[in-house]
Amino acid sequence: MSKHIGYNYTTVTQAPYGDHWRNLRRIGAVEIFSAHRLNALLPIRREEVRRLVSKLAAAGSPHRRVVELKSLFRELTFDTMMRMVAGKRFYGDGDDRGSREFREVLKEVVSLSGATNPADFVPVLRWIDGGKFEKTVAGLARRTDSFLQKLIEEHRSKKEGLDSANTMLDHLLALQVSEYHTDQIIKGLVLGHVVAWTDTSAVTLEWAMSNLLNHPDILVKAREELDKQIGQERMVDAAPLLVPHASSEDCVVGGYHLPRDTLLLVNAWVIHRDPNLWEDPTSFRPERYGKGGNESCKLIAFGLGRRSCPGAGLAQRVVGFTLG
Ligand code: HEM
């Protein structure tokens, strides 16, 4: 995956720790996640949440009591992200063939990004598989790349009717005075953020709603609290194994010696349910994180340290705003 979809390990999620990764995080911090940029994009988030509420109101009419939230949340997060990235919707208004194909391609990328290729661990399997997995991923990478390139061209040529005033693509294209900011770097940044964003936030919303609806007393309290403040404590395990890490040097983690280049998967799902760390770990008790609670420092829903999630602030804004 990292070789083909991740532009040969050059996207922010897949790049090894070093100068290039540091540069990408710096571009992200300034051009995407700065308070200034996030505040400027508030009208988009507000409009998309309003659309969701209208859809819910229509779907919950007296004749239709069952509402399928999962796909509505996915539409919300995907369209919010694509409007921030490219100035247009890919669900709501984008029912043309191009939008449908892009959605399909991204769905495949997201589902494959959680998959591992057994041949990466046991090379002989590559021979048995005949390189089938790799061919599938390479084909998907070509389709993804061609959509992203088309988006770049639309913004570069300032296509008529496109809302390009304050999009991530336009800010990144404006950096192209330097040779470092090639189309490939921009495509990798866009893809990395769209993939990291859409599913994690939709899954978080889905679980939060499911827990709240099953605990009406907490729903009332949460509504009051969400109006006052928004915090990471409402997140659940959208990324149960975080993102695979690799040791760049020999090191010791939790008493285990890890030689350089060892793949390390952090099982956040198990850590978040460890009875040695949490009181009554499987109960839905958001108050454990609020005032008087002392457990929020143990949450690693966004990872920890240098490779932790740069989109946490954005995710908290959208999830908190939508639930509120
Ligand atoms: C509820 C929503 C989200 C959750 C739960 C989440 C969770 C995570 C986790 C667990 C990691 C890996 C951290 C580690 O391995 O230590 C990660 C990395 C990352 N996330 Fe998020 N994330 C969310 C939303 C977002 C958003 C909104 C964006 C950007 C638009 C984003 C962009 C990224 C990127 C680029 C990385 C890779 C960072 C690196 O390797 O340097 N995420 N996220």
mmCIF file of N, CA and C and ligand atoms in Angstrom, residues 11-15 21 25 32-33 81 84-85 168 189 192-205 235-245 266 268 300-316 318-319, ligand 1:
data_model
loop_
_atom_site.group_PDB
_atom_site.id
_atom_site.type_symbol
_atom_site.label_atom_id
_atom_site.label_comp_id
_atom_site.label_asym_id
_atom_site.label_seq_id
_atom_site.Cartn_x
_atom_site.Cartn_y
_atom_site.Cartn_z
ATOM 1 N N THR A 11 4.033 10.043 1.510
ATOM 2 C CA THR A 11 2.924 10.802 2.114
ATOM 3 C C THR A 11 3.166 10.916 3.625
ATOM 4 N N VAL A 12 2.450 11.828 4.263
ATOM 5 C CA VAL A 12 2.749 12.112 5.675
ATOM 6 C C VAL A 12 2.564 10.884 6.571
ATOM 7 N N THR A 13 1.538 10.071 6.289
ATOM 8 C CA THR A 13 1.315 8.910 7.152
ATOM 9 C C THR A 13 2.364 7.832 6.903
ATOM 10 N N GLN A 14 2.827 7.733 5.660
ATOM 11 C CA GLN A 14 3.718 6.621 5.338
ATOM 12 C C GLN A 14 5.207 6.971 5.318
ATOM 13 N N ALA A 15 5.528 8.259 5.282
ATOM 14 C CA ALA A 15 6.950 8.625 5.199
ATOM 15 C C ALA A 15 7.680 8.239 6.481
ATOM 16 N N TRP A 21 9.406 13.943 6.244
ATOM 17 C CA TRP A 21 8.203 13.842 7.080
ATOM 18 C C TRP A 21 8.005 15.141 7.882
ATOM 19 N N ARG A 25 4.744 17.634 7.865
ATOM 20 C CA ARG A 25 3.992 18.013 9.068
ATOM 21 C C ARG A 25 3.973 19.536 9.212
ATOM 22 N N ILE A 32 -2.878 23.791 6.763
ATOM 23 C CA ILE A 32 -4.147 23.076 6.929
ATOM 24 C C ILE A 32 -4.719 23.241 8.337
ATOM 25 N N PHE A 33 -3.881 23.002 9.357
ATOM 26 C CA PHE A 33 -4.430 22.882 10.712
ATOM 27 C C PHE A 33 -4.242 24.115 11.587
ATOM 28 N N MET A 81 -14.775 17.415 4.196
ATOM 29 C CA MET A 81 -13.352 17.378 3.849
ATOM 30 C C MET A 81 -13.135 17.829 2.402
ATOM 31 N N MET A 84 -13.402 21.472 1.964
ATOM 32 C CA MET A 84 -12.227 22.152 2.498
ATOM 33 C C MET A 84 -11.028 21.951 1.570
ATOM 34 N N VAL A 85 -10.941 20.757 0.977
ATOM 35 C CA VAL A 85 -9.795 20.453 0.104
ATOM 36 C C VAL A 85 -9.974 21.061 -1.280
ATOM 37 N N MET A 168 -7.757 23.954 0.480
ATOM 38 C CA MET A 168 -6.437 23.401 0.783
ATOM 39 C C MET A 168 -5.611 23.290 -0.514
ATOM 40 N N LEU A 189 -0.408 14.745 0.026
ATOM 41 C CA LEU A 189 -0.963 15.448 1.199
ATOM 42 C C LEU A 189 -2.487 15.352 1.195
ATOM 43 N N GLY A 192 -3.585 11.609 1.811
ATOM 44 C CA GLY A 192 -3.310 11.202 3.191
ATOM 45 C C GLY A 192 -4.341 11.782 4.141
ATOM 46 N N HIS A 193 -4.683 13.054 3.930
ATOM 47 C CA HIS A 193 -5.609 13.688 4.865
ATOM 48 C C HIS A 193 -7.045 13.238 4.633
ATOM 49 N N VAL A 194 -7.421 13.057 3.357
ATOM 50 C CA VAL A 194 -8.800 12.617 3.095
ATOM 51 C C VAL A 194 -9.015 11.219 3.683
ATOM 52 N N VAL A 195 -8.040 10.334 3.473
ATOM 53 C CA VAL A 195 -8.185 8.957 3.977
ATOM 54 C C VAL A 195 -8.175 8.953 5.508
ATOM 55 N N ALA A 196 -7.255 9.735 6.099
ATOM 56 C CA ALA A 196 -7.137 9.738 7.571
ATOM 57 C C ALA A 196 -8.374 10.349 8.223
ATOM 58 N N TRP A 197 -9.069 11.169 7.509
ATOM 59 C CA TRP A 197 -10.161 11.950 8.072
ATOM 60 C C TRP A 197 -11.503 11.252 7.983
ATOM 61 N N THR A 198 -11.870 10.804 6.755
ATOM 62 C CA THR A 198 -13.262 10.443 6.500
ATOM 63 C C THR A 198 -13.765 9.334 7.410
ATOM 64 N N ASP A 199 -13.088 8.212 7.402
ATOM 65 C CA ASP A 199 -13.605 7.059 8.127
ATOM 66 C C ASP A 199 -13.483 7.218 9.642
ATOM 67 N N THR A 200 -12.323 7.734 10.092
ATOM 68 C CA THR A 200 -12.122 7.859 11.541
ATOM 69 C C THR A 200 -13.226 8.719 12.166
ATOM 70 N N SER A 201 -13.516 9.847 11.537
ATOM 71 C CA SER A 201 -14.504 10.747 12.130
ATOM 72 C C SER A 201 -15.905 10.164 12.014
ATOM 73 N N ALA A 202 -16.212 9.518 10.862
ATOM 74 C CA ALA A 202 -17.552 8.937 10.695
ATOM 75 C C ALA A 202 -17.770 7.819 11.720
ATOM 76 N N VAL A 203 -16.741 6.977 11.914
ATOM 77 C CA VAL A 203 -16.858 5.875 12.875
ATOM 78 C C VAL A 203 -17.013 6.430 14.297
ATOM 79 N N THR A 204 -16.248 7.472 14.614
ATOM 80 C CA THR A 204 -16.344 8.079 15.952
ATOM 81 C C THR A 204 -17.755 8.611 16.198
ATOM 82 N N LEU A 205 -18.310 9.286 15.184
ATOM 83 C CA LEU A 205 -19.664 9.825 15.325
ATOM 84 C C LEU A 205 -20.678 8.702 15.518
ATOM 85 N N MET A 235 -13.966 10.665 22.055
ATOM 86 C CA MET A 235 -13.578 9.801 20.955
ATOM 87 C C MET A 235 -13.559 8.329 21.387
ATOM 88 N N VAL A 236 -13.861 7.446 20.444
ATOM 89 C CA VAL A 236 -13.739 6.020 20.721
ATOM 90 C C VAL A 236 -12.646 5.454 19.812
ATOM 91 N N ASP A 237 -12.574 4.114 19.689
ATOM 92 C CA ASP A 237 -11.441 3.559 18.956
ATOM 93 C C ASP A 237 -11.680 3.494 17.450
ATOM 94 N N ALA A 238 -11.574 4.650 16.797
ATOM 95 C CA ALA A 238 -11.727 4.666 15.344
ATOM 96 C C ALA A 238 -10.494 4.047 14.693
ATOM 97 N N ALA A 239 -9.368 4.098 15.381
ATOM 98 C CA ALA A 239 -8.133 3.481 14.863
ATOM 99 C C ALA A 239 -7.615 2.538 15.948
ATOM 100 N N PRO A 240 -8.225 1.322 16.055
ATOM 101 C CA PRO A 240 -7.909 0.457 17.209
ATOM 102 C C PRO A 240 -6.446 0.040 17.291
ATOM 103 N N LEU A 241 -5.736 -0.003 16.153
ATOM 104 C CA LEU A 241 -4.305 -0.355 16.209
ATOM 105 C C LEU A 241 -3.432 0.857 15.875
ATOM 106 N N LEU A 242 -3.984 2.063 16.026
ATOM 107 C CA LEU A 242 -3.314 3.301 15.603
ATOM 108 C C LEU A 242 -2.833 3.115 14.161
ATOM 109 N N VAL A 243 -1.624 3.599 13.840
ATOM 110 C CA VAL A 243 -1.047 3.398 12.511
ATOM 111 C C VAL A 243 0.238 2.609 12.753
ATOM 112 N N PRO A 244 0.586 1.615 11.917
ATOM 113 C CA PRO A 244 1.811 0.845 12.212
ATOM 114 C C PRO A 244 3.031 1.755 12.361
ATOM 115 N N HIS A 245 3.836 1.485 13.385
ATOM 116 C CA HIS A 245 5.071 2.239 13.597
ATOM 117 C C HIS A 245 6.259 1.322 13.298
ATOM 118 N N VAL A 266 0.387 -0.851 17.942
ATOM 119 C CA VAL A 266 -0.056 -0.515 19.296
ATOM 120 C C VAL A 266 -1.539 -0.858 19.403
ATOM 121 N N ALA A 268 -4.453 -0.103 20.798
ATOM 122 C CA ALA A 268 -5.140 0.894 21.628
ATOM 123 C C ALA A 268 -6.460 0.340 22.157
ATOM 124 N N ILE A 300 -5.574 7.288 24.213
ATOM 125 C CA ILE A 300 -4.631 7.463 23.095
ATOM 126 C C ILE A 300 -5.360 7.329 21.761
ATOM 127 N N ALA A 301 -6.596 7.833 21.711
ATOM 128 C CA ALA A 301 -7.392 7.722 20.467
ATOM 129 C C ALA A 301 -6.696 8.393 19.289
ATOM 130 N N PHE A 302 -5.885 9.421 19.551
ATOM 131 C CA PHE A 302 -5.164 10.110 18.479
ATOM 132 C C PHE A 302 -3.674 9.767 18.488
ATOM 133 N N GLY A 303 -3.301 8.691 19.181
ATOM 134 C CA GLY A 303 -1.884 8.336 19.273
ATOM 135 C C GLY A 303 -1.179 9.262 20.256
ATOM 136 N N LEU A 304 0.136 9.139 20.293
ATOM 137 C CA LEU A 304 0.935 9.944 21.221
ATOM 138 C C LEU A 304 2.246 10.323 20.549
ATOM 139 N N GLY A 305 2.822 11.415 20.976
ATOM 140 C CA GLY A 305 4.181 11.745 20.524
ATOM 141 C C GLY A 305 4.222 12.373 19.142
ATOM 142 N N ARG A 306 5.406 12.322 18.523
ATOM 143 C CA ARG A 306 5.616 13.037 17.266
ATOM 144 C C ARG A 306 4.703 12.586 16.141
ATOM 145 N N ARG A 307 4.396 11.294 16.102
ATOM 146 C CA ARG A 307 3.558 10.809 15.002
ATOM 147 C C ARG A 307 2.083 10.819 15.362
ATOM 148 N N SER A 308 1.704 11.507 16.421
ATOM 149 C CA SER A 308 0.283 11.512 16.783
ATOM 150 C C SER A 308 -0.500 12.304 15.735
ATOM 151 N N CYS A 309 -1.811 12.171 15.811
ATOM 152 C CA CYS A 309 -2.684 12.712 14.763
ATOM 153 C C CYS A 309 -2.650 14.242 14.696
ATOM 154 N N PRO A 310 -2.272 14.808 13.541
ATOM 155 C CA PRO A 310 -2.282 16.277 13.436
ATOM 156 C C PRO A 310 -3.694 16.832 13.253
ATOM 157 N N GLY A 311 -4.652 15.941 12.947
ATOM 158 C CA GLY A 311 -6.013 16.421 12.671
ATOM 159 C C GLY A 311 -6.913 16.398 13.894
ATOM 160 N N ALA A 312 -6.319 16.149 15.091
ATOM 161 C CA ALA A 312 -7.150 16.009 16.287
ATOM 162 C C ALA A 312 -8.031 17.251 16.518
ATOM 163 N N GLY A 313 -7.462 18.434 16.339
ATOM 164 C CA GLY A 313 -8.225 19.661 16.584
ATOM 165 C C GLY A 313 -9.405 19.768 15.628
ATOM 166 N N LEU A 314 -9.157 19.449 14.366
ATOM 167 C CA LEU A 314 -10.230 19.511 13.367
ATOM 168 C C LEU A 314 -11.298 18.465 13.679
ATOM 169 N N ALA A 315 -10.848 17.258 14.019
ATOM 170 C CA ALA A 315 -11.791 16.170 14.308
ATOM 171 C C ALA A 315 -12.668 16.545 15.504
ATOM 172 N N GLN A 316 -12.048 17.105 16.539
ATOM 173 C CA GLN A 316 -12.826 17.479 17.727
ATOM 174 C C GLN A 316 -13.849 18.550 17.393
ATOM 175 N N VAL A 318 -15.337 19.042 14.428
ATOM 176 C CA VAL A 318 -16.452 18.512 13.626
ATOM 177 C C VAL A 318 -17.309 17.543 14.441
ATOM 178 N N VAL A 319 -16.658 16.632 15.169
ATOM 179 C CA VAL A 319 -17.426 15.636 15.930
ATOM 180 C C VAL A 319 -18.247 16.328 17.025
HETATM 181 C C1 HEM B 1 -11.933 11.143 15.123
HETATM 182 C C2 HEM B 1 -11.079 11.374 14.164
HETATM 183 C C3 HEM B 1 -9.659 10.893 14.125
HETATM 184 C C4 HEM B 1 -9.034 9.901 14.842
HETATM 185 C C5 HEM B 1 -9.626 9.012 15.917
HETATM 186 C C6 HEM B 1 -7.660 9.846 14.378
HETATM 187 C C7 HEM B 1 -6.702 8.990 14.875
HETATM 188 C C8 HEM B 1 -5.401 8.926 14.417
HETATM 189 C C9 HEM B 1 -4.402 8.014 14.941
HETATM 190 C C10 HEM B 1 -4.636 7.011 16.054
HETATM 191 C C11 HEM B 1 -3.252 8.230 14.251
HETATM 192 C C12 HEM B 1 -1.933 7.484 14.423
HETATM 193 C C13 HEM B 1 -1.169 8.005 15.613
HETATM 194 C C14 HEM B 1 -0.074 7.074 16.039
HETATM 195 O O1 HEM B 1 0.137 6.041 15.389
HETATM 196 O O2 HEM B 1 0.604 7.374 17.036
HETATM 197 C C15 HEM B 1 -3.512 9.271 13.281
HETATM 198 C C16 HEM B 1 -2.582 9.761 12.393
HETATM 199 C C17 HEM B 1 -2.863 10.719 11.438
HETATM 200 N N1 HEM B 1 -4.054 11.413 11.295
HETATM 201 FE FE1 HEM B 1 -5.727 11.186 12.412
HETATM 202 N N2 HEM B 1 -7.476 10.796 13.415
HETATM 203 C C18 HEM B 1 -8.666 11.464 13.222
HETATM 204 C C19 HEM B 1 -8.904 12.518 12.353
HETATM 205 C C20 HEM B 1 -7.971 13.038 11.492
HETATM 206 C C21 HEM B 1 -8.178 14.195 10.648
HETATM 207 C C22 HEM B 1 -9.421 15.073 10.667
HETATM 208 C C23 HEM B 1 -7.057 14.353 9.900
HETATM 209 C C24 HEM B 1 -6.741 15.381 8.842
HETATM 210 C C25 HEM B 1 -7.594 16.015 8.119
HETATM 211 C C26 HEM B 1 -6.115 13.331 10.295
HETATM 212 C C27 HEM B 1 -4.863 13.178 9.764
HETATM 213 C C28 HEM B 1 -3.919 12.275 10.234
HETATM 214 C C29 HEM B 1 -2.582 12.138 9.660
HETATM 215 C C30 HEM B 1 -2.018 12.924 8.468
HETATM 216 C C31 HEM B 1 -1.918 11.158 10.417
HETATM 217 C C32 HEM B 1 -0.486 10.655 10.227
HETATM 218 C C33 HEM B 1 0.490 11.459 11.079
HETATM 219 C C34 HEM B 1 1.937 11.041 10.924
HETATM 220 O O3 HEM B 1 2.211 9.879 10.640
HETATM 221 O O4 HEM B 1 2.805 11.902 11.110
HETATM 222 N N3 HEM B 1 -6.707 12.552 11.261
HETATM 223 N N4 HEM B 1 -4.827 9.701 13.415
#
